[in-house]
Structure formats: structure tokens, C-alpha cells
Coordinates of C-alpha atoms and ligand atoms in Angstrom, one line a residue:
M30 CA 172.1 307.6 213.1
Q31 CA 169.6 310.5 213.3
E32 CA 167.9 310.8 216.7
R33 CA 164.1 310.6 216.8
P34 CA 162.4 314.0 217.3
L35 CA 161.0 314.6 220.8
V36 CA 157.6 316.1 221.2
M37 CA 156.8 317.8 224.5
I38 CA 153.1 317.9 225.4
T39 CA 151.7 319.8 228.4
G40 CA 148.4 318.7 229.8
A41 CA 148.8 315.1 228.6
T42 CA 146.6 313.4 231.2
S43 CA 143.3 314.2 229.6
G44 CA 141.3 315.5 226.6
I45 CA 143.2 317.1 223.7
G46 CA 146.7 316.6 225.3
L47 CA 146.0 312.9 225.8
A48 CA 144.8 312.5 222.2
C49 CA 147.9 314.3 221.0
A50 CA 150.1 312.0 223.1
K51 CA 148.5 308.9 221.5
A52 CA 148.6 310.4 217.9
F53 CA 152.3 311.3 218.1
A54 CA 153.2 308.0 219.8
A55 CA 151.5 306.1 217.0
K56 CA 153.8 308.0 214.5
G57 CA 156.9 307.0 216.4
Y58 CA 157.9 310.2 218.1
D59 CA 159.6 310.2 221.5
L60 CA 157.5 312.0 224.1
L61 CA 157.9 314.2 227.1
L62 CA 154.6 314.4 228.8
I63 CA 153.7 317.0 231.5
A64 CA 150.7 317.3 233.9
R65 CA 149.9 317.3 237.6
R66 CA 148.1 313.9 238.1
E67 CA 151.1 311.7 238.6
Q68 CA 149.4 308.3 238.5
R69 CA 147.5 309.0 235.3
L70 CA 150.7 310.4 233.7
Q71 CA 152.9 307.4 234.7
Q72 CA 150.2 304.9 233.5
L73 CA 150.0 306.7 230.2
G74 CA 153.8 306.8 229.8
K75 CA 154.0 303.0 230.5
E76 CA 151.1 302.3 228.1
L77 CA 152.5 304.2 225.2
Q78 CA 156.0 302.9 225.6
G79 CA 154.6 299.3 225.7
Q80 CA 152.5 299.9 222.6
H81 CA 155.1 301.7 220.4
S82 CA 158.9 301.6 220.0
I83 CA 159.4 305.0 221.6
E84 CA 160.9 306.7 224.7
V85 CA 158.4 308.4 226.9
T86 CA 159.4 310.6 229.8
T87 CA 156.8 312.0 232.2
L88 CA 157.2 315.0 234.4
T89 CA 154.7 315.6 237.1
V90 CA 154.5 319.3 237.6
D91 CA 152.1 322.2 238.0
L92 CA 153.0 324.7 235.2
R93 CA 152.2 327.5 237.6
Q94 CA 155.3 326.6 239.7
R95 CA 157.9 328.6 238.0
Q96 CA 160.7 327.7 240.4
R97 CA 160.0 324.0 240.2
L98 CA 159.9 324.2 236.4
Q99 CA 163.3 325.8 236.4
E100 CA 164.7 323.0 238.6
L101 CA 163.2 320.3 236.4
A102 CA 164.6 322.1 233.3
H103 CA 168.0 322.1 234.9
N104 CA 167.8 318.4 235.7
H105 CA 166.6 317.4 232.3
Q106 CA 168.7 319.7 230.0
P107 CA 169.2 317.0 227.3
L108 CA 165.5 316.5 226.9
L109 CA 164.9 320.3 226.5
T110 CA 167.7 320.4 223.9
K111 CA 166.1 317.5 222.1
T112 CA 162.6 319.0 222.0
A113 CA 161.6 319.4 218.3
V114 CA 157.9 320.3 219.0
L115 CA 156.4 321.9 222.0
I116 CA 152.6 321.5 222.3
N117 CA 151.3 324.1 224.7
N118 CA 148.0 322.5 225.5
A119 CA 147.6 322.6 229.3
G120 CA 144.8 325.0 230.2
L121 CA 141.5 325.4 231.8
A122 CA 138.4 327.5 232.4
R123 CA 136.9 328.0 235.9
G124 CA 133.4 329.3 236.3
L125 CA 131.0 331.1 234.0
A126 CA 130.0 333.9 236.2
P127 CA 129.7 337.5 235.0
L128 CA 132.8 339.5 235.9
H129 CA 131.1 341.4 238.7
G130 CA 130.2 338.2 240.4
G131 CA 133.4 336.3 239.5
D132 CA 135.7 334.4 241.9
V133 CA 139.1 335.9 242.0
D134 CA 140.7 332.6 242.8
D135 CA 139.2 331.2 239.6
W136 CA 140.7 334.1 237.6
E137 CA 144.1 333.6 239.1
E138 CA 144.1 329.9 238.2
M139 CA 143.1 330.7 234.6
V140 CA 145.6 333.5 234.1
D141 CA 148.4 331.6 235.9
T142 CA 147.9 328.4 233.9
N143 CA 146.8 329.6 230.5
I144 CA 149.1 332.5 230.1
K145 CA 151.9 332.4 232.6
G146 CA 152.4 328.6 232.6
L147 CA 152.5 328.7 228.8
L148 CA 155.1 331.4 228.9
Y149 CA 157.3 329.7 231.5
I150 CA 157.6 326.5 229.6
T151 CA 158.1 328.2 226.3
R152 CA 160.9 330.4 227.8
L153 CA 162.7 327.2 228.9
V154 CA 162.4 325.3 225.6
L155 CA 162.7 328.1 223.0
P156 CA 166.3 329.2 223.5
H157 CA 167.4 325.6 222.5
M158 CA 165.2 325.8 219.4
V159 CA 166.7 329.1 218.4
E160 CA 170.2 327.9 219.0
K161 CA 169.5 324.8 216.8
N162 CA 167.6 327.0 214.3
A163 CA 164.9 324.3 214.3
G164 CA 161.7 323.6 216.2
H165 CA 158.0 324.2 216.4
I166 CA 155.8 325.7 219.0
I167 CA 152.1 324.7 218.7
N168 CA 149.8 326.5 221.0
I169 CA 146.3 325.3 221.7
G170 CA 144.2 328.5 221.6
S171 CA 140.4 328.5 221.2
I172 CA 137.5 330.0 219.4
A173 CA 137.3 331.8 222.8
G174 CA 140.5 333.6 221.7
R175 CA 138.7 335.0 218.7
R176 CA 135.1 335.6 219.9
V177 CA 133.9 336.3 223.4
Y178 CA 130.7 335.1 225.2
P179 CA 128.9 336.2 228.4
G180 CA 130.6 334.9 231.5
G181 CA 133.8 334.2 229.6
A182 CA 135.6 337.5 230.2
V183 CA 138.6 336.1 232.0
Y184 CA 138.8 332.7 230.1
C185 CA 138.4 334.5 226.8
G186 CA 140.9 337.1 227.9
T187 CA 143.5 334.3 228.5
K188 CA 142.9 332.8 225.1
F189 CA 143.1 336.2 223.4
A190 CA 146.4 336.5 225.2
V191 CA 147.5 333.2 223.7
S192 CA 146.6 334.4 220.3
G193 CA 148.6 337.6 220.8
I194 CA 151.6 335.7 222.2
T195 CA 151.5 333.4 219.2
E196 CA 151.5 336.2 216.7
A197 CA 154.2 338.2 218.5
L198 CA 156.4 335.1 219.0
R199 CA 156.3 334.5 215.2
M200 CA 157.7 338.0 214.8
D201 CA 160.4 337.5 217.4
L202 CA 161.5 334.4 215.5
H203 CA 161.3 335.9 212.1
G204 CA 164.4 334.9 210.2
T205 CA 164.9 331.7 212.1
A206 CA 163.5 328.3 211.1
V207 CA 161.5 327.9 214.2
R208 CA 157.8 327.7 213.4
V209 CA 154.9 328.9 215.6
S210 CA 151.3 327.8 215.1
T211 CA 148.0 328.0 216.9
I212 CA 145.2 325.4 216.8
D213 CA 141.9 327.0 217.9
P214 CA 139.1 324.5 218.6
G215 CA 135.4 325.1 219.4
L216 CA 133.5 322.7 221.7
V217 CA 135.5 319.6 222.4
E218 CA 134.1 317.0 224.7
T219 CA 136.8 316.5 227.3
E220 CA 137.1 317.1 231.1
F221 CA 137.1 320.8 230.3
S222 CA 133.5 321.5 231.4
L223 CA 133.8 319.2 234.5
V224 CA 136.8 321.4 235.5
R225 CA 135.0 324.6 234.5
F226 CA 132.1 323.7 236.8
H227 CA 134.3 322.5 239.6
G228 CA 133.3 318.8 239.3
D229 CA 129.5 319.4 238.8
T230 CA 128.9 316.5 236.3
A231 CA 125.3 317.5 235.5
S232 CA 126.3 321.0 234.4
A233 CA 129.2 319.6 232.5
K234 CA 127.1 317.1 230.7
K235 CA 124.6 319.7 229.6
V236 CA 127.3 321.5 227.5
Y237 CA 127.5 318.5 225.2
Q238 CA 123.9 317.4 225.4
N239 CA 122.1 316.6 222.1
T240 CA 124.9 318.1 220.0
R241 CA 128.0 316.6 218.4
P242 CA 131.1 318.3 219.8
L243 CA 134.6 317.6 218.5
R244 CA 136.6 314.8 220.1
G245 CA 140.2 315.2 221.4
E246 CA 141.2 313.1 218.5
D247 CA 139.8 315.5 215.9
V248 CA 142.1 318.3 217.3
A249 CA 145.1 315.9 217.7
E250 CA 144.8 315.1 214.0
A251 CA 145.1 318.8 213.2
V252 CA 148.1 319.2 215.5
L253 CA 149.9 316.2 214.0
W254 CA 149.2 317.5 210.5
T255 CA 150.5 320.9 211.4
A256 CA 153.7 319.4 212.9
E257 CA 154.4 317.2 209.9
R258 CA 154.3 319.9 207.1
P259 CA 157.6 320.3 205.3
K260 CA 160.0 322.6 207.1
H261 CA 159.4 325.6 204.8
V262 CA 155.6 325.5 205.6
N263 CA 154.3 327.1 208.7
V264 CA 150.6 326.5 209.3
Q265 CA 150.0 329.7 211.3
E266 CA 146.5 328.9 212.5
I267 CA 143.7 326.5 212.3
L268 CA 140.2 327.2 213.5
I269 CA 138.4 323.9 214.0
M270 CA 134.7 323.8 215.0
P271 CA 132.1 321.2 215.3
T272 CA 129.7 321.3 212.4
D273 CA 127.0 321.9 215.0
Q274 CA 128.7 325.1 216.3
A275 CA 128.6 328.3 214.1
A276 CA 129.8 330.6 216.9
P277 CA 130.6 330.2 220.6
T278 CA 127.0 330.8 221.6
M279 CA 125.4 329.1 218.6
V280 CA 125.3 325.4 219.2
H281 CA 122.7 323.3 217.3
R282 CA 120.9 320.9 219.6
H283 CA 119.3 317.8 218.0
R284 CA 116.0 316.6 219.3
S285 CA 116.6 313.9 221.9
G286 CA 115.2 310.3 221.7
Ligands
LIG510 P1 141.0 318.8 229.9 O1 140.5 319.3 231.2 O2 140.5 317.5 229.5 O3 142.6 318.7 229.9 C1 143.4 319.7 230.5 C2 144.8 319.2 230.7 O4 145.6 320.3 231.2 C3 144.9 318.1 231.7 O5 145.8 317.1 231.2 C4 145.4 318.8 233.0 O6 146.2 317.8 233.7 C5 146.3 319.9 232.4 N1 146.5 321.0 233.3 C6 145.6 321.8 233.8 N2 146.2 322.7 234.6 C7 147.5 322.4 234.7 C8 148.6 322.9 235.4 N3 148.5 323.9 236.2 N4 149.8 322.3 235.2 C9 150.0 321.2 234.4 N5 149.0 320.7 233.7 C10 147.7 321.3 233.8 O7 140.7 319.9 228.9 P2 141.0 320.0 227.3 O8 141.7 318.9 226.8 O9 139.7 320.4 226.7 O10 141.9 321.3 227.3 C11 143.1 321.4 226.7 C12 143.3 322.8 226.1 O11 142.4 323.0 225.1 C13 143.2 323.9 227.1 O12 144.2 324.9 226.8 C14 141.8 324.5 226.7 O13 141.7 325.8 227.0 C15 141.8 324.3 225.2 N6 140.5 324.2 224.6 C16 139.5 323.3 225.0 C17 138.3 323.3 224.3 C18 137.2 322.4 224.8 O14 136.0 322.7 224.4 N7 137.4 321.4 225.5 C19 138.0 324.2 223.2 C20 139.1 325.1 222.8 C21 140.3 325.1 223.5 P3 146.3 317.7 235.3 O15 145.0 318.0 235.9 O16 146.7 316.2 235.4 O17 147.4 318.6 235.6
LIG511 C1 136.8 326.3 225.0 C2 135.7 326.6 224.1 O1 133.6 328.0 223.8 O2 133.8 326.6 225.8 O3 137.9 327.1 224.8 O4 135.1 328.6 225.6 S1 134.5 327.5 224.9

């Protein structure tokens, strides 16, 4: 009997990652879900396993903790070997200050999560894909990895890095059957802005006010579609924007009321 493909999703407790977990679960994939908020993660795992005939494993870990990731990988070797799709989704923005007024702790969190965390987990999973000559890495980039905006120097820098890593990885894997894709969304209404503004709900709400942003589900559909193309088709990149957003700083606001 053929084993069911396993999909590993980082940042599964919220937003795009959560929507991906639900979308892949509904299609019968086994899941390995990663994030830091243990209770949310376990609850989600239970829910999805109850709703669908799938196996869900949850790993509570901070992707910045390289040592801990290595230990987990060592303890869960069979799951790493089984991983058919890795969705590198976990990430965040912190602050929107100009560089000369920026908070260095914010920078470190963005760089350590969005770039280094993505690299650490990819380094652990990818050798197994190369050995099997099968697999798919799907990175969640951003419009911010293609276009910059004021106050976004570091966040945009991390997403430009994701774009560069995606392209170079495809070259490293040239000649293997391992696919590499990036899905780059514009505004998606998730916890992203709440995190960016350190829990300031009023500022977060303003980002999505009187406009129609994407939903996590819109992005998850693109990710699922990308993963389910025939093996000889690699969707290299998708740029997916709200109709109301022509560019990072051009967001159409409808009149309220
Ligand atoms: P959310 O804040 O809703 O979700 C982020 C997820 O990442 C959470 O599940 C969070 O879980 C996890 N995460 C954050 N830091 C870590 C860490 N150190 N270790 C493990 N998990 C972590 O935001 P989105 O869903 O919007 O963001 C998902 C991705 O999409 C990010 O890479 C973001 O840059 C990108 N993106 C978002 C856009 C948007 O407008 N929302 C647009 C374009 C791209 P927990 O806190 O439990 O660890
Ligand atoms: C998130 C999109 O424009 O808020 O990557 O930076 S944006």
C-alpha cells in the first residue's frame, strides 16, 4: 500500500499557515504542524484529526532555536523522511519605523525567523527529499520581496532574501525531481499586523480598514494548487494580490458606511 504524503507546515497556528493546514487536511494529506503556541497547535491537531481521516503530528518549537530543531529532527527522523511537501510559512514583521529609528531587537526577530528559521528547517528536510529524488519546498514570500515601502527596509530585506534563496535553491536542485516554489501575497488579513504593531489592535485594524484584503484561504488555495500540479510541472512563483491593491503602498479604500 502506498503511504499518504506528509505535508509539513511552519506557522500553522494562525493566518495563512492555519488555512493551509485546513486545506491540505481536507484533501487527505497527513500533516506535521509547527509553531510556538502549544495549546493552539494541539487543539488544531486534534480538530483536524477528528474531522478527516489523517494523521496529524504537532511540534511546538521556535524556529529560531537551531539546537532544539536539530534535537527534534533527530527524534522524529521517520517524519522528516516522509515529508513530501515543506511549506515554509512561519514569519513576521515587527514595527514600521524608518531604519534610523528602528528597534534592533525587532530586526533580529525578523531576520532570525524569516531567513534563518526558514533555512534551518529546510536544511533538515531537504537532504531526505534529494535522497528520494522527490519532494516540494513551497516558500511563502511576499510582494514585500519584490517591491519595497517606507519603514519596511528590514522586513522587505528578509522577503527579498526568501526570493533569492528560492531561486538559488532551484539551481542547487537542478537535475533532481525536487520542486521549489514561492507564493508571494499582498495584503492578507491575519494576525500579521497585530504582530507587526506589537499587539496594538487599533493600528492593526487600520491596515485592513475599508478595503478588501486577501484571506488566508485565498493564499492556501494557491499553495494547494501549486503542490498538486503533475510532477513534471514546477510552478516557480505566484504573485497574488487583493484586487484593491495595485502595489504595496497603493491600497484602494472604499467609502465607509
Ligand atoms: P500570522 O501572524 O497570522 O501567522 C504567522 C505564523 O508564524 C503563526 O502561526 C506563528 O505561530 C508562526 N511563527 C512566527 N514566528 C515563529 C517562530 N519563531 N517559530 C515558529 N513559528 C513562528 O501571519 P500570516 O499568516 O500573515 O503570515 C504567514 C507568512 O505570510 C509570513 O511569512 C508572512 O511574512 C507572509 N506574508 C503575510 C502577508 C500578510 O499580509 N499577512 C502578506 C505576504 C506574506 P506562533 O506565534 O504560534 O509561533
Ligand atoms: C506582507 C505584505 O505589504 O504588509 O508581507 O509587507 S506587506
